[in-house]
């Protein structure tokens, strides 16, 4: 499978996950899909809360779900927003969450639907991560 085909498949999975978002306050549905080291695809969507600060972003949802099932290294994460402008990029907090598990590439969707792969190191330069403790 080519990298573009793999990225398109992940975007599809993220879009599907976004359709299950719980976003009654913002009406801004986000989906994320990632691949773990063993090739498993895990998805997540944003889950909002009446206490807004308790909202869980789609990327955080996908990453913590994967980590809770044992994943410790995640290569690629795709993000899709159904209700906003493309490309939809991860918020700052989510960039840090992706950083924890070594994400290399964040795939977003251009307006024409094509995948845009961006290194996490570009989205989060000079980042703080687990190596700080070694
Ligand atoms: N949101 C995400 O799920 N991921 C991001 O990276 C940015 C924002 C969600 C949070 C909230 O439910 C809605 O989008 C509007 O901010």
Short mmCIF file of N, CA, C and O and ligand atoms in Angstrom, two decimals:
data_model
loop_
_atom_site.label_atom_id
_atom_site.label_comp_id
_atom_site.label_asym_id
_atom_site.label_seq_id
_atom_site.Cartn_x
_atom_site.Cartn_y
_atom_site.Cartn_z
N UNK A 1 0.85 -1.20 0.00
CA UNK A 1 0.00 0.00 0.00
C UNK A 1 0.88 1.25 0.00
O UNK A 1 1.81 1.35 0.81
N UNK A 2 0.60 2.20 -0.89
CA UNK A 2 1.41 3.42 -0.92
C UNK A 2 1.10 4.28 0.29
O UNK A 2 0.05 4.10 0.94
N UNK A 3 1.99 5.22 0.58
CA UNK A 3 1.77 6.08 1.74
C UNK A 3 0.49 6.90 1.55
O UNK A 3 -0.30 7.06 2.49
N UNK A 4 0.26 7.38 0.34
CA UNK A 4 -0.95 8.17 0.08
C UNK A 4 -2.21 7.35 0.32
O UNK A 4 -3.17 7.82 0.93
N UNK A 5 -2.19 6.10 -0.15
CA UNK A 5 -3.35 5.22 0.05
C UNK A 5 -3.58 4.99 1.54
O UNK A 5 -4.72 5.04 2.02
N UNK A 6 -2.50 4.76 2.28
CA UNK A 6 -2.62 4.54 3.72
C UNK A 6 -3.16 5.79 4.41
O UNK A 6 -4.02 5.71 5.29
N UNK A 7 -2.68 6.96 3.98
CA UNK A 7 -3.15 8.20 4.59
C UNK A 7 -4.63 8.45 4.27
O UNK A 7 -5.40 8.91 5.12
N UNK A 8 -5.02 8.12 3.05
CA UNK A 8 -6.44 8.29 2.67
C UNK A 8 -7.33 7.36 3.50
O UNK A 8 -8.42 7.76 3.95
N UNK A 9 -6.86 6.15 3.74
CA UNK A 9 -7.64 5.19 4.54
C UNK A 9 -7.78 5.70 5.98
O UNK A 9 -8.85 5.60 6.59
N UNK A 10 -6.71 6.28 6.51
CA UNK A 10 -6.78 6.82 7.87
C UNK A 10 -7.72 8.02 7.94
O UNK A 10 -8.47 8.19 8.90
N UNK A 11 -7.69 8.86 6.90
CA UNK A 11 -8.62 10.00 6.85
C UNK A 11 -10.06 9.51 6.81
O UNK A 11 -10.94 10.08 7.46
N UNK A 12 -10.30 8.45 6.06
CA UNK A 12 -11.65 7.86 6.00
C UNK A 12 -12.10 7.42 7.39
O UNK A 12 -13.23 7.66 7.80
N UNK A 13 -11.19 6.75 8.10
CA UNK A 13 -11.51 6.25 9.45
C UNK A 13 -11.76 7.42 10.39
O UNK A 13 -12.65 7.38 11.24
N UNK A 14 -10.99 8.50 10.23
CA UNK A 14 -11.17 9.68 11.09
C UNK A 14 -12.51 10.35 10.78
O UNK A 14 -13.21 10.79 11.70
N UNK A 15 -12.86 10.43 9.51
CA UNK A 15 -14.14 11.04 9.13
C UNK A 15 -15.31 10.24 9.69
O UNK A 15 -16.28 10.77 10.21
N UNK A 16 -15.18 8.93 9.62
CA UNK A 16 -16.21 8.05 10.16
C UNK A 16 -16.36 8.27 11.67
O UNK A 16 -17.46 8.37 12.20
N UNK A 17 -15.21 8.36 12.35
CA UNK A 17 -15.23 8.58 13.80
C UNK A 17 -15.88 9.92 14.12
O UNK A 17 -16.64 10.05 15.09
N UNK A 18 -15.58 10.93 13.31
CA UNK A 18 -16.14 12.28 13.56
C UNK A 18 -17.66 12.26 13.51
O UNK A 18 -18.32 13.04 14.20
N UNK A 19 -18.22 11.36 12.73
CA UNK A 19 -19.68 11.29 12.63
C UNK A 19 -20.30 10.82 13.94
O UNK A 19 -21.49 10.97 14.15
N UNK A 20 -19.47 10.26 14.83
CA UNK A 20 -19.96 9.82 16.14
C UNK A 20 -19.55 10.77 17.26
O UNK A 20 -19.68 10.46 18.45
N UNK A 21 -19.05 11.96 16.89
CA UNK A 21 -18.67 12.96 17.92
C UNK A 21 -19.89 13.35 18.74
O UNK A 21 -21.03 13.30 18.25
N UNK A 22 -19.61 13.74 19.98
CA UNK A 22 -20.67 14.29 20.83
C UNK A 22 -20.31 15.77 21.02
O UNK A 22 -19.43 16.10 21.83
N UNK A 23 -20.90 16.62 20.20
CA UNK A 23 -20.52 18.02 20.20
C UNK A 23 -21.75 18.94 20.20
O UNK A 23 -21.92 19.77 19.30
N UNK A 24 -22.60 18.80 21.23
CA UNK A 24 -23.83 19.60 21.24
C UNK A 24 -23.59 21.08 21.51
O UNK A 24 -24.46 21.90 21.24
N UNK A 25 -22.43 21.44 22.05
CA UNK A 25 -22.18 22.84 22.42
C UNK A 25 -21.51 23.61 21.29
O UNK A 25 -21.91 24.73 20.98
N UNK A 26 -20.52 23.01 20.68
CA UNK A 26 -19.82 23.72 19.59
C UNK A 26 -20.37 23.35 18.21
O UNK A 26 -20.13 24.07 17.25
N UNK A 27 -21.04 22.22 18.12
CA UNK A 27 -21.44 21.69 16.80
C UNK A 27 -20.24 21.58 15.87
O UNK A 27 -20.36 21.78 14.65
N UNK A 28 -19.09 21.30 16.45
CA UNK A 28 -17.85 21.16 15.68
C UNK A 28 -17.34 19.73 15.90
O UNK A 28 -16.75 19.42 16.93
N UNK A 29 -17.62 18.89 14.94
CA UNK A 29 -17.30 17.47 15.09
C UNK A 29 -15.91 17.15 14.54
O UNK A 29 -15.58 17.53 13.42
N UNK A 30 -15.13 16.47 15.37
CA UNK A 30 -13.76 16.13 15.00
C UNK A 30 -13.56 14.62 15.15
O UNK A 30 -14.07 14.02 16.10
N UNK A 31 -12.82 14.05 14.24
CA UNK A 31 -12.47 12.64 14.34
C UNK A 31 -10.97 12.46 14.17
O UNK A 31 -10.31 13.25 13.48
N UNK A 32 -10.44 11.44 14.82
CA UNK A 32 -9.01 11.13 14.69
C UNK A 32 -8.87 9.63 14.49
O UNK A 32 -9.67 8.85 15.01
N UNK A 33 -7.87 9.26 13.73
CA UNK A 33 -7.57 7.83 13.55
C UNK A 33 -6.05 7.67 13.55
O UNK A 33 -5.32 8.50 12.98
N UNK A 34 -5.60 6.63 14.20
CA UNK A 34 -4.15 6.41 14.31
C UNK A 34 -3.83 4.95 14.05
O UNK A 34 -4.70 4.08 14.12
N UNK A 35 -2.57 4.70 13.77
CA UNK A 35 -2.09 3.33 13.62
C UNK A 35 -1.06 3.06 14.68
O UNK A 35 -0.12 3.85 14.87
N UNK A 36 -1.23 1.95 15.39
CA UNK A 36 -0.24 1.57 16.39
C UNK A 36 0.87 0.77 15.71
O UNK A 36 0.78 0.44 14.54
N UNK A 37 1.87 0.46 16.48
CA UNK A 37 3.04 -0.25 15.94
C UNK A 37 2.69 -1.59 15.30
O UNK A 37 3.33 -2.03 14.35
N UNK A 38 1.67 -2.25 15.86
CA UNK A 38 1.30 -3.56 15.31
C UNK A 38 0.26 -3.43 14.19
O UNK A 38 -0.33 -4.41 13.75
N UNK A 39 0.02 -2.20 13.73
CA UNK A 39 -0.86 -2.00 12.58
C UNK A 39 -2.33 -1.84 12.92
O UNK A 39 -3.16 -1.68 12.02
N UNK A 40 -2.65 -1.84 14.22
CA UNK A 40 -4.05 -1.66 14.61
C UNK A 40 -4.48 -0.21 14.40
O UNK A 40 -3.75 0.72 14.75
N UNK A 41 -5.67 -0.03 13.85
CA UNK A 41 -6.22 1.31 13.69
C UNK A 41 -7.16 1.59 14.87
O UNK A 41 -8.03 0.77 15.19
N UNK A 42 -6.95 2.72 15.52
CA UNK A 42 -7.78 3.13 16.65
C UNK A 42 -8.33 4.52 16.33
O UNK A 42 -7.60 5.38 15.82
N UNK A 43 -9.59 4.73 16.64
CA UNK A 43 -10.20 6.02 16.33
C UNK A 43 -10.74 6.69 17.58
O UNK A 43 -10.91 6.06 18.62
N UNK A 44 -11.03 7.97 17.45
CA UNK A 44 -11.64 8.72 18.53
C UNK A 44 -12.37 9.92 17.97
O UNK A 44 -12.11 10.34 16.84
N UNK A 45 -13.30 10.45 18.75
CA UNK A 45 -14.03 11.66 18.36
C UNK A 45 -14.08 12.59 19.56
O UNK A 45 -13.83 12.16 20.69
N UNK A 46 -14.39 13.86 19.32
CA UNK A 46 -14.49 14.77 20.46
C UNK A 46 -15.78 14.52 21.23
O UNK A 46 -16.84 14.28 20.66
N UNK A 47 -15.63 14.52 22.55
CA UNK A 47 -16.75 14.27 23.46
C UNK A 47 -16.85 15.47 24.39
O UNK A 47 -15.99 15.65 25.27
N UNK A 48 -17.86 16.29 24.14
CA UNK A 48 -17.97 17.53 24.91
C UNK A 48 -18.68 17.30 26.24
O UNK A 48 -19.19 16.21 26.52
N UNK A 49 -18.67 18.35 27.05
CA UNK A 49 -19.26 18.26 28.39
C UNK A 49 -19.91 19.59 28.72
O UNK A 49 -19.41 20.65 28.30
N UNK A 50 -21.01 19.55 29.48
CA UNK A 50 -21.69 20.77 29.89
C UNK A 50 -20.74 21.69 30.64
O UNK A 50 -20.86 22.92 30.57
N UNK A 51 -19.80 21.11 31.36
CA UNK A 51 -18.69 21.88 31.93
C UNK A 51 -17.62 21.88 30.83
O UNK A 51 -16.87 20.91 30.68
N UNK A 52 -17.57 22.94 30.05
CA UNK A 52 -16.80 22.92 28.80
C UNK A 52 -15.37 22.40 28.94
O UNK A 52 -14.87 21.71 28.07
N UNK A 53 -14.74 22.75 30.07
CA UNK A 53 -13.34 22.37 30.25
C UNK A 53 -13.13 20.87 30.36
O UNK A 53 -11.99 20.39 30.24
N UNK A 54 -14.18 20.12 30.57
CA UNK A 54 -14.07 18.66 30.68
C UNK A 54 -14.17 17.99 29.31
O UNK A 54 -14.14 16.75 29.22
N UNK A 55 -14.26 18.78 28.27
CA UNK A 55 -14.34 18.23 26.91
C UNK A 55 -13.07 17.45 26.55
O UNK A 55 -11.97 17.84 26.92
N UNK A 56 -13.28 16.36 25.86
CA UNK A 56 -12.15 15.54 25.40
C UNK A 56 -12.04 15.69 23.89
O UNK A 56 -13.01 15.45 23.15
N UNK A 57 -10.87 16.09 23.42
CA UNK A 57 -10.65 16.24 21.97
C UNK A 57 -10.56 14.87 21.30
O UNK A 57 -10.23 13.86 21.95
N UNK A 58 -10.82 14.86 20.01
CA UNK A 58 -10.78 13.62 19.24
C UNK A 58 -9.41 12.94 19.30
O UNK A 58 -9.31 11.72 19.49
N UNK A 59 -8.37 13.73 19.18
CA UNK A 59 -7.02 13.15 19.16
C UNK A 59 -6.68 12.55 20.52
O UNK A 59 -6.10 11.46 20.62
N UNK A 60 -7.05 13.28 21.58
CA UNK A 60 -6.79 12.78 22.94
C UNK A 60 -7.56 11.49 23.17
O UNK A 60 -7.05 10.54 23.78
N UNK A 61 -8.77 11.46 22.67
CA UNK A 61 -9.61 10.27 22.81
C UNK A 61 -8.95 9.07 22.11
O UNK A 61 -8.83 7.98 22.68
N UNK A 62 -8.51 9.27 20.88
CA UNK A 62 -7.89 8.17 20.13
C UNK A 62 -6.58 7.71 20.78
O UNK A 62 -6.35 6.51 20.94
N UNK A 63 -5.76 8.67 21.18
CA UNK A 63 -4.45 8.31 21.75
C UNK A 63 -4.60 7.61 23.09
O UNK A 63 -3.95 6.60 23.37
N UNK A 64 -5.48 8.11 23.94
CA UNK A 64 -5.62 7.48 25.26
C UNK A 64 -6.30 6.11 25.13
O UNK A 64 -5.97 5.19 25.89
N UNK A 65 -7.19 5.96 24.18
CA UNK A 65 -7.79 4.64 23.94
C UNK A 65 -6.72 3.65 23.51
O UNK A 65 -6.64 2.53 24.02
N UNK A 66 -5.87 4.08 22.57
CA UNK A 66 -4.80 3.19 22.10
C UNK A 66 -3.84 2.86 23.25
O UNK A 66 -3.45 1.69 23.44
N UNK A 67 -3.48 3.87 24.02
CA UNK A 67 -2.52 3.64 25.12
C UNK A 67 -3.12 2.71 26.17
O UNK A 67 -2.42 1.87 26.74
N UNK A 68 -4.42 2.85 26.41
CA UNK A 68 -5.06 2.02 27.43
C UNK A 68 -5.16 0.56 27.00
O UNK A 68 -5.36 -0.32 27.83
N UNK A 69 -5.02 0.33 25.70
CA UNK A 69 -5.02 -1.07 25.25
C UNK A 69 -3.59 -1.57 25.05
O UNK A 69 -3.38 -2.64 24.48
N UNK A 70 -2.62 -0.78 25.49
CA UNK A 70 -1.24 -1.25 25.50
C UNK A 70 -0.30 -0.58 24.51
O UNK A 70 0.91 -0.81 24.56
N UNK A 71 -0.81 0.25 23.62
CA UNK A 71 0.08 0.90 22.64
C UNK A 71 1.03 1.86 23.35
O UNK A 71 0.63 2.57 24.28
N UNK A 72 2.26 1.88 22.91
CA UNK A 72 3.22 2.81 23.48
C UNK A 72 3.92 3.61 22.40
O UNK A 72 4.70 4.52 22.68
N UNK A 73 3.71 3.22 21.16
CA UNK A 73 4.31 3.98 20.06
C UNK A 73 3.27 4.09 18.94
O UNK A 73 2.68 3.10 18.52
N UNK A 74 3.07 5.31 18.51
CA UNK A 74 2.07 5.59 17.48
C UNK A 74 2.76 6.35 16.37
O UNK A 74 3.40 7.37 16.63
N UNK A 75 2.65 5.85 15.15
CA UNK A 75 3.40 6.45 14.06
C UNK A 75 2.68 7.64 13.42
O UNK A 75 3.26 8.70 13.21
N UNK A 76 1.41 7.41 13.09
CA UNK A 76 0.68 8.39 12.27
C UNK A 76 -0.71 8.62 12.85
O UNK A 76 -1.37 7.67 13.28
N UNK A 77 -1.13 9.87 12.83
CA UNK A 77 -2.48 10.21 13.28
C UNK A 77 -3.14 11.08 12.22
O UNK A 77 -2.54 12.04 11.74
N UNK A 78 -4.37 10.73 11.86
CA UNK A 78 -5.14 11.55 10.91
C UNK A 78 -6.22 12.29 11.66
O UNK A 78 -6.80 11.77 12.62
N UNK A 79 -6.49 13.52 11.25
CA UNK A 79 -7.49 14.36 11.91
C UNK A 79 -8.43 14.94 10.86
O UNK A 79 -7.98 15.47 9.83
N UNK A 80 -9.73 14.83 11.12
CA UNK A 80 -10.73 15.38 10.20
C UNK A 80 -11.76 16.16 11.02
O UNK A 80 -12.24 15.69 12.04
N UNK A 81 -12.09 17.37 10.57
CA UNK A 81 -13.18 18.15 11.17
C UNK A 81 -14.31 18.19 10.14
O UNK A 81 -14.06 18.50 8.97
N UNK A 82 -15.51 17.91 10.59
CA UNK A 82 -16.62 17.88 9.63
C UNK A 82 -17.25 19.25 9.42
O UNK A 82 -17.94 19.46 8.43
N UNK A 83 -17.04 20.17 10.36
CA UNK A 83 -17.82 21.40 10.32
C UNK A 83 -16.99 22.68 10.17
O UNK A 83 -17.50 23.76 10.39
N UNK A 84 -15.74 22.55 9.84
CA UNK A 84 -14.89 23.74 9.75
C UNK A 84 -14.06 23.73 8.49
O UNK A 84 -14.19 22.87 7.62
N UNK A 85 -13.18 24.72 8.42
CA UNK A 85 -12.33 24.86 7.24
C UNK A 85 -11.25 23.78 7.22
O UNK A 85 -10.77 23.36 8.28
N UNK A 86 -10.90 23.34 6.05
CA UNK A 86 -9.81 22.38 5.89
C UNK A 86 -8.53 23.16 5.51
O UNK A 86 -8.62 24.20 4.85
N UNK A 87 -7.37 22.69 5.92
CA UNK A 87 -7.14 21.53 6.78
C UNK A 87 -7.40 21.88 8.25
O UNK A 87 -7.21 23.02 8.65
N UNK A 88 -7.81 20.86 8.99
CA UNK A 88 -8.09 21.02 10.40
C UNK A 88 -6.87 20.51 11.17
O UNK A 88 -6.51 19.34 11.05
N UNK A 89 -6.23 21.38 11.91
CA UNK A 89 -5.00 20.98 12.59
C UNK A 89 -5.24 20.77 14.09
O UNK A 89 -6.09 21.43 14.68
N UNK A 90 -4.48 19.87 14.70
CA UNK A 90 -4.68 19.57 16.12
C UNK A 90 -4.38 20.78 17.01
O UNK A 90 -3.45 21.55 16.73
N UNK A 91 -5.14 20.93 18.07
CA UNK A 91 -4.90 22.03 19.02
C UNK A 91 -3.57 21.80 19.74
O UNK A 91 -2.99 20.70 19.68
N UNK A 92 -3.11 22.81 20.42
CA UNK A 92 -1.80 22.73 21.08
C UNK A 92 -1.72 21.61 22.10
O UNK A 92 -0.72 20.87 22.16
N UNK A 93 -2.75 21.46 22.89
CA UNK A 93 -2.75 20.41 23.91
C UNK A 93 -2.66 19.04 23.26
O UNK A 93 -1.93 18.15 23.72
N UNK A 94 -3.39 18.84 22.17
CA UNK A 94 -3.35 17.54 21.48
C UNK A 94 -1.99 17.28 20.84
O UNK A 94 -1.53 16.15 20.80
N UNK A 95 -1.34 18.34 20.37
CA UNK A 95 0.01 18.15 19.81
C UNK A 95 0.92 17.55 20.87
O UNK A 95 1.73 16.67 20.61
N UNK A 96 0.79 18.05 22.09
CA UNK A 96 1.62 17.52 23.18
C UNK A 96 1.25 16.09 23.50
O UNK A 96 2.11 15.25 23.78
N UNK A 97 -0.02 15.77 23.45
CA UNK A 97 -0.47 14.39 23.72
C UNK A 97 0.08 13.45 22.65
O UNK A 97 0.54 12.34 22.94
N UNK A 98 0.08 13.89 21.40
CA UNK A 98 0.64 13.07 20.31
C UNK A 98 2.13 12.87 20.52
O UNK A 98 2.68 11.80 20.26
N UNK A 99 2.79 13.89 21.03
CA UNK A 99 4.24 13.86 21.23
C UNK A 99 4.65 12.75 22.20
O UNK A 99 5.69 12.12 22.06
N UNK A 100 3.82 12.50 23.19
CA UNK A 100 4.15 11.52 24.23
C UNK A 100 4.42 10.14 23.66
O UNK A 100 5.28 9.41 24.16
N UNK A 101 3.71 9.79 22.61
CA UNK A 101 3.83 8.43 22.07
C UNK A 101 4.57 8.39 20.72
O UNK A 101 4.41 7.47 19.94
N UNK A 102 5.37 9.41 20.50
CA UNK A 102 6.32 9.39 19.38
C UNK A 102 5.69 9.56 18.01
O UNK A 102 6.27 9.10 17.01
N UNK A 103 4.55 10.19 17.95
CA UNK A 103 3.91 10.38 16.62
C UNK A 103 4.87 11.12 15.69
O UNK A 103 5.47 12.13 16.06
N UNK A 104 5.03 10.57 14.49
CA UNK A 104 5.92 11.18 13.49
C UNK A 104 5.14 12.09 12.55
O UNK A 104 5.62 13.16 12.19
N UNK A 105 3.97 11.61 12.13
CA UNK A 105 3.26 12.32 11.06
C UNK A 105 1.81 12.57 11.43
O UNK A 105 1.11 11.66 11.89
N UNK A 106 1.36 13.79 11.20
CA UNK A 106 -0.05 14.14 11.36
C UNK A 106 -0.62 14.34 9.96
O UNK A 106 -0.09 15.12 9.17
N UNK A 107 -1.67 13.60 9.67
CA UNK A 107 -2.29 13.69 8.34
C UNK A 107 -3.58 14.50 8.46
O UNK A 107 -4.45 14.19 9.28
N UNK A 108 -3.64 15.53 7.63
CA UNK A 108 -4.85 16.36 7.58
C UNK A 108 -5.41 16.30 6.17
O UNK A 108 -4.77 15.75 5.27
N UNK A 109 -6.58 16.89 6.03
CA UNK A 109 -7.25 16.80 4.75
C UNK A 109 -7.28 18.17 4.09
O UNK A 109 -7.80 19.13 4.68
N UNK A 110 -6.77 18.25 2.89
CA UNK A 110 -6.86 19.51 2.14
C UNK A 110 -8.31 19.72 1.69
O UNK A 110 -9.13 18.81 1.76
N UNK A 111 -8.60 20.91 1.22
CA UNK A 111 -9.97 21.23 0.81
C UNK A 111 -10.47 20.28 -0.28
O UNK A 111 -11.66 19.94 -0.31
N UNK A 112 -9.56 19.83 -1.13
CA UNK A 112 -9.97 18.91 -2.21
C UNK A 112 -10.00 17.45 -1.76
O UNK A 112 -10.21 16.55 -2.57
N UNK A 113 -9.78 17.21 -0.45
CA UNK A 113 -9.86 15.85 0.08
C UNK A 113 -8.53 15.12 0.09
O UNK A 113 -8.42 14.04 0.68
N UNK A 114 -7.52 15.68 -0.53
CA UNK A 114 -6.24 14.97 -0.58
C UNK A 114 -5.52 15.08 0.77
O UNK A 114 -5.70 16.05 1.52
N UNK A 115 -4.70 14.06 1.09
CA UNK A 115 -4.02 14.06 2.38
C UNK A 115 -2.80 15.00 2.41
O UNK A 115 -2.06 15.09 1.44
N UNK A 116 -2.66 15.67 3.55
CA UNK A 116 -1.47 16.51 3.78
C UNK A 116 -0.77 15.92 5.00
O UNK A 116 -1.31 15.98 6.11
N UNK A 117 0.40 15.36 4.81
CA UNK A 117 1.15 14.78 5.93
C UNK A 117 2.18 15.79 6.42
O UNK A 117 3.01 16.27 5.66
N UNK A 118 2.10 16.12 7.70
CA UNK A 118 3.03 17.10 8.28
C UNK A 118 3.75 16.45 9.45
O UNK A 118 3.10 15.83 10.31
N UNK A 119 5.11 16.57 9.51
CA UNK A 119 5.82 16.02 10.66
C UNK A 119 5.37 16.72 11.94
O UNK A 119 5.22 17.95 11.96
N UNK A 120 5.17 15.92 13.00
CA UNK A 120 4.77 16.53 14.28
C UNK A 120 5.83 17.53 14.73
O UNK A 120 5.50 18.54 15.36
N UNK A 121 7.08 17.27 14.38
CA UNK A 121 8.16 18.18 14.79
C UNK A 121 7.98 19.58 14.20
O UNK A 121 8.51 20.56 14.72
N UNK A 122 7.23 19.67 13.10
CA UNK A 122 6.94 20.99 12.52
C UNK A 122 5.78 21.66 13.27
O UNK A 122 5.73 22.89 13.37
N UNK A 123 4.86 20.84 13.72
CA UNK A 123 3.70 21.39 14.44
C UNK A 123 4.04 21.73 15.88
O UNK A 123 3.36 22.53 16.52
N UNK A 124 5.10 21.08 16.39
CA UNK A 124 5.48 21.26 17.80
C UNK A 124 7.01 21.30 17.89
O UNK A 124 7.64 20.36 18.37
N UNK A 125 7.60 22.41 17.41
CA UNK A 125 9.07 22.49 17.41
C UNK A 125 9.65 22.61 18.82
O UNK A 125 8.99 23.12 19.73
N UNK A 126 10.88 22.14 18.96
CA UNK A 126 11.61 22.20 20.24
C UNK A 126 10.75 21.70 21.39
O UNK A 126 10.64 22.32 22.45
N UNK A 127 10.12 20.55 21.16
CA UNK A 127 9.12 20.09 22.09
C UNK A 127 9.71 19.42 23.33
O UNK A 127 10.84 18.94 23.33
N UNK A 128 8.90 19.39 24.34
CA UNK A 128 9.22 18.70 25.59
C UNK A 128 8.60 17.31 25.52
O UNK A 128 7.44 17.16 25.11
N UNK A 129 9.38 16.28 25.88
CA UNK A 129 8.83 14.94 25.80
C UNK A 129 9.45 14.00 26.80
O UNK A 129 10.21 14.42 27.68
N UNK A 130 9.13 12.70 26.67
CA UNK A 130 9.58 11.70 27.65
C UNK A 130 11.08 11.64 27.82
O UNK A 130 11.58 11.28 28.89
N UNK A 131 11.84 11.99 26.76
CA UNK A 131 13.30 11.91 26.84
C UNK A 131 13.86 12.81 27.92
O UNK A 131 14.97 12.61 28.40
N UNK A 132 13.09 13.83 28.30
CA UNK A 132 13.56 14.76 29.32
C UNK A 132 13.84 14.04 30.64
O UNK A 132 14.61 14.50 31.46
N UNK A 133 13.23 12.87 30.81
CA UNK A 133 13.33 12.15 32.08
C UNK A 133 14.41 11.06 32.03
O UNK A 133 14.57 10.34 33.00
N UNK A 134 15.07 10.91 30.86
CA UNK A 134 16.04 9.81 30.76
C UNK A 134 17.47 10.31 30.97
O UNK A 134 17.72 11.50 30.92
N1 LIG B 1 -11.38 19.78 19.13
C1 LIG B 1 -10.83 18.55 18.90
O1 LIG B 1 -11.48 17.51 19.06
N2 LIG B 1 -9.53 18.50 18.50
C2 LIG B 1 -8.74 19.60 18.29
O2 LIG B 1 -7.56 19.45 18.01
C3 LIG B 1 -9.33 20.93 18.35
C4 LIG B 1 -10.66 21.03 18.96
C5 LIG B 1 -12.77 19.84 19.58
C6 LIG B 1 -12.95 20.32 21.00
C7 LIG B 1 -14.35 20.88 20.97
O3 LIG B 1 -15.27 19.82 21.22
C8 LIG B 1 -14.53 21.36 19.54
O4 LIG B 1 -13.51 20.73 18.78
C9 LIG B 1 -14.45 22.86 19.37
O5 LIG B 1 -13.28 23.36 19.90
#
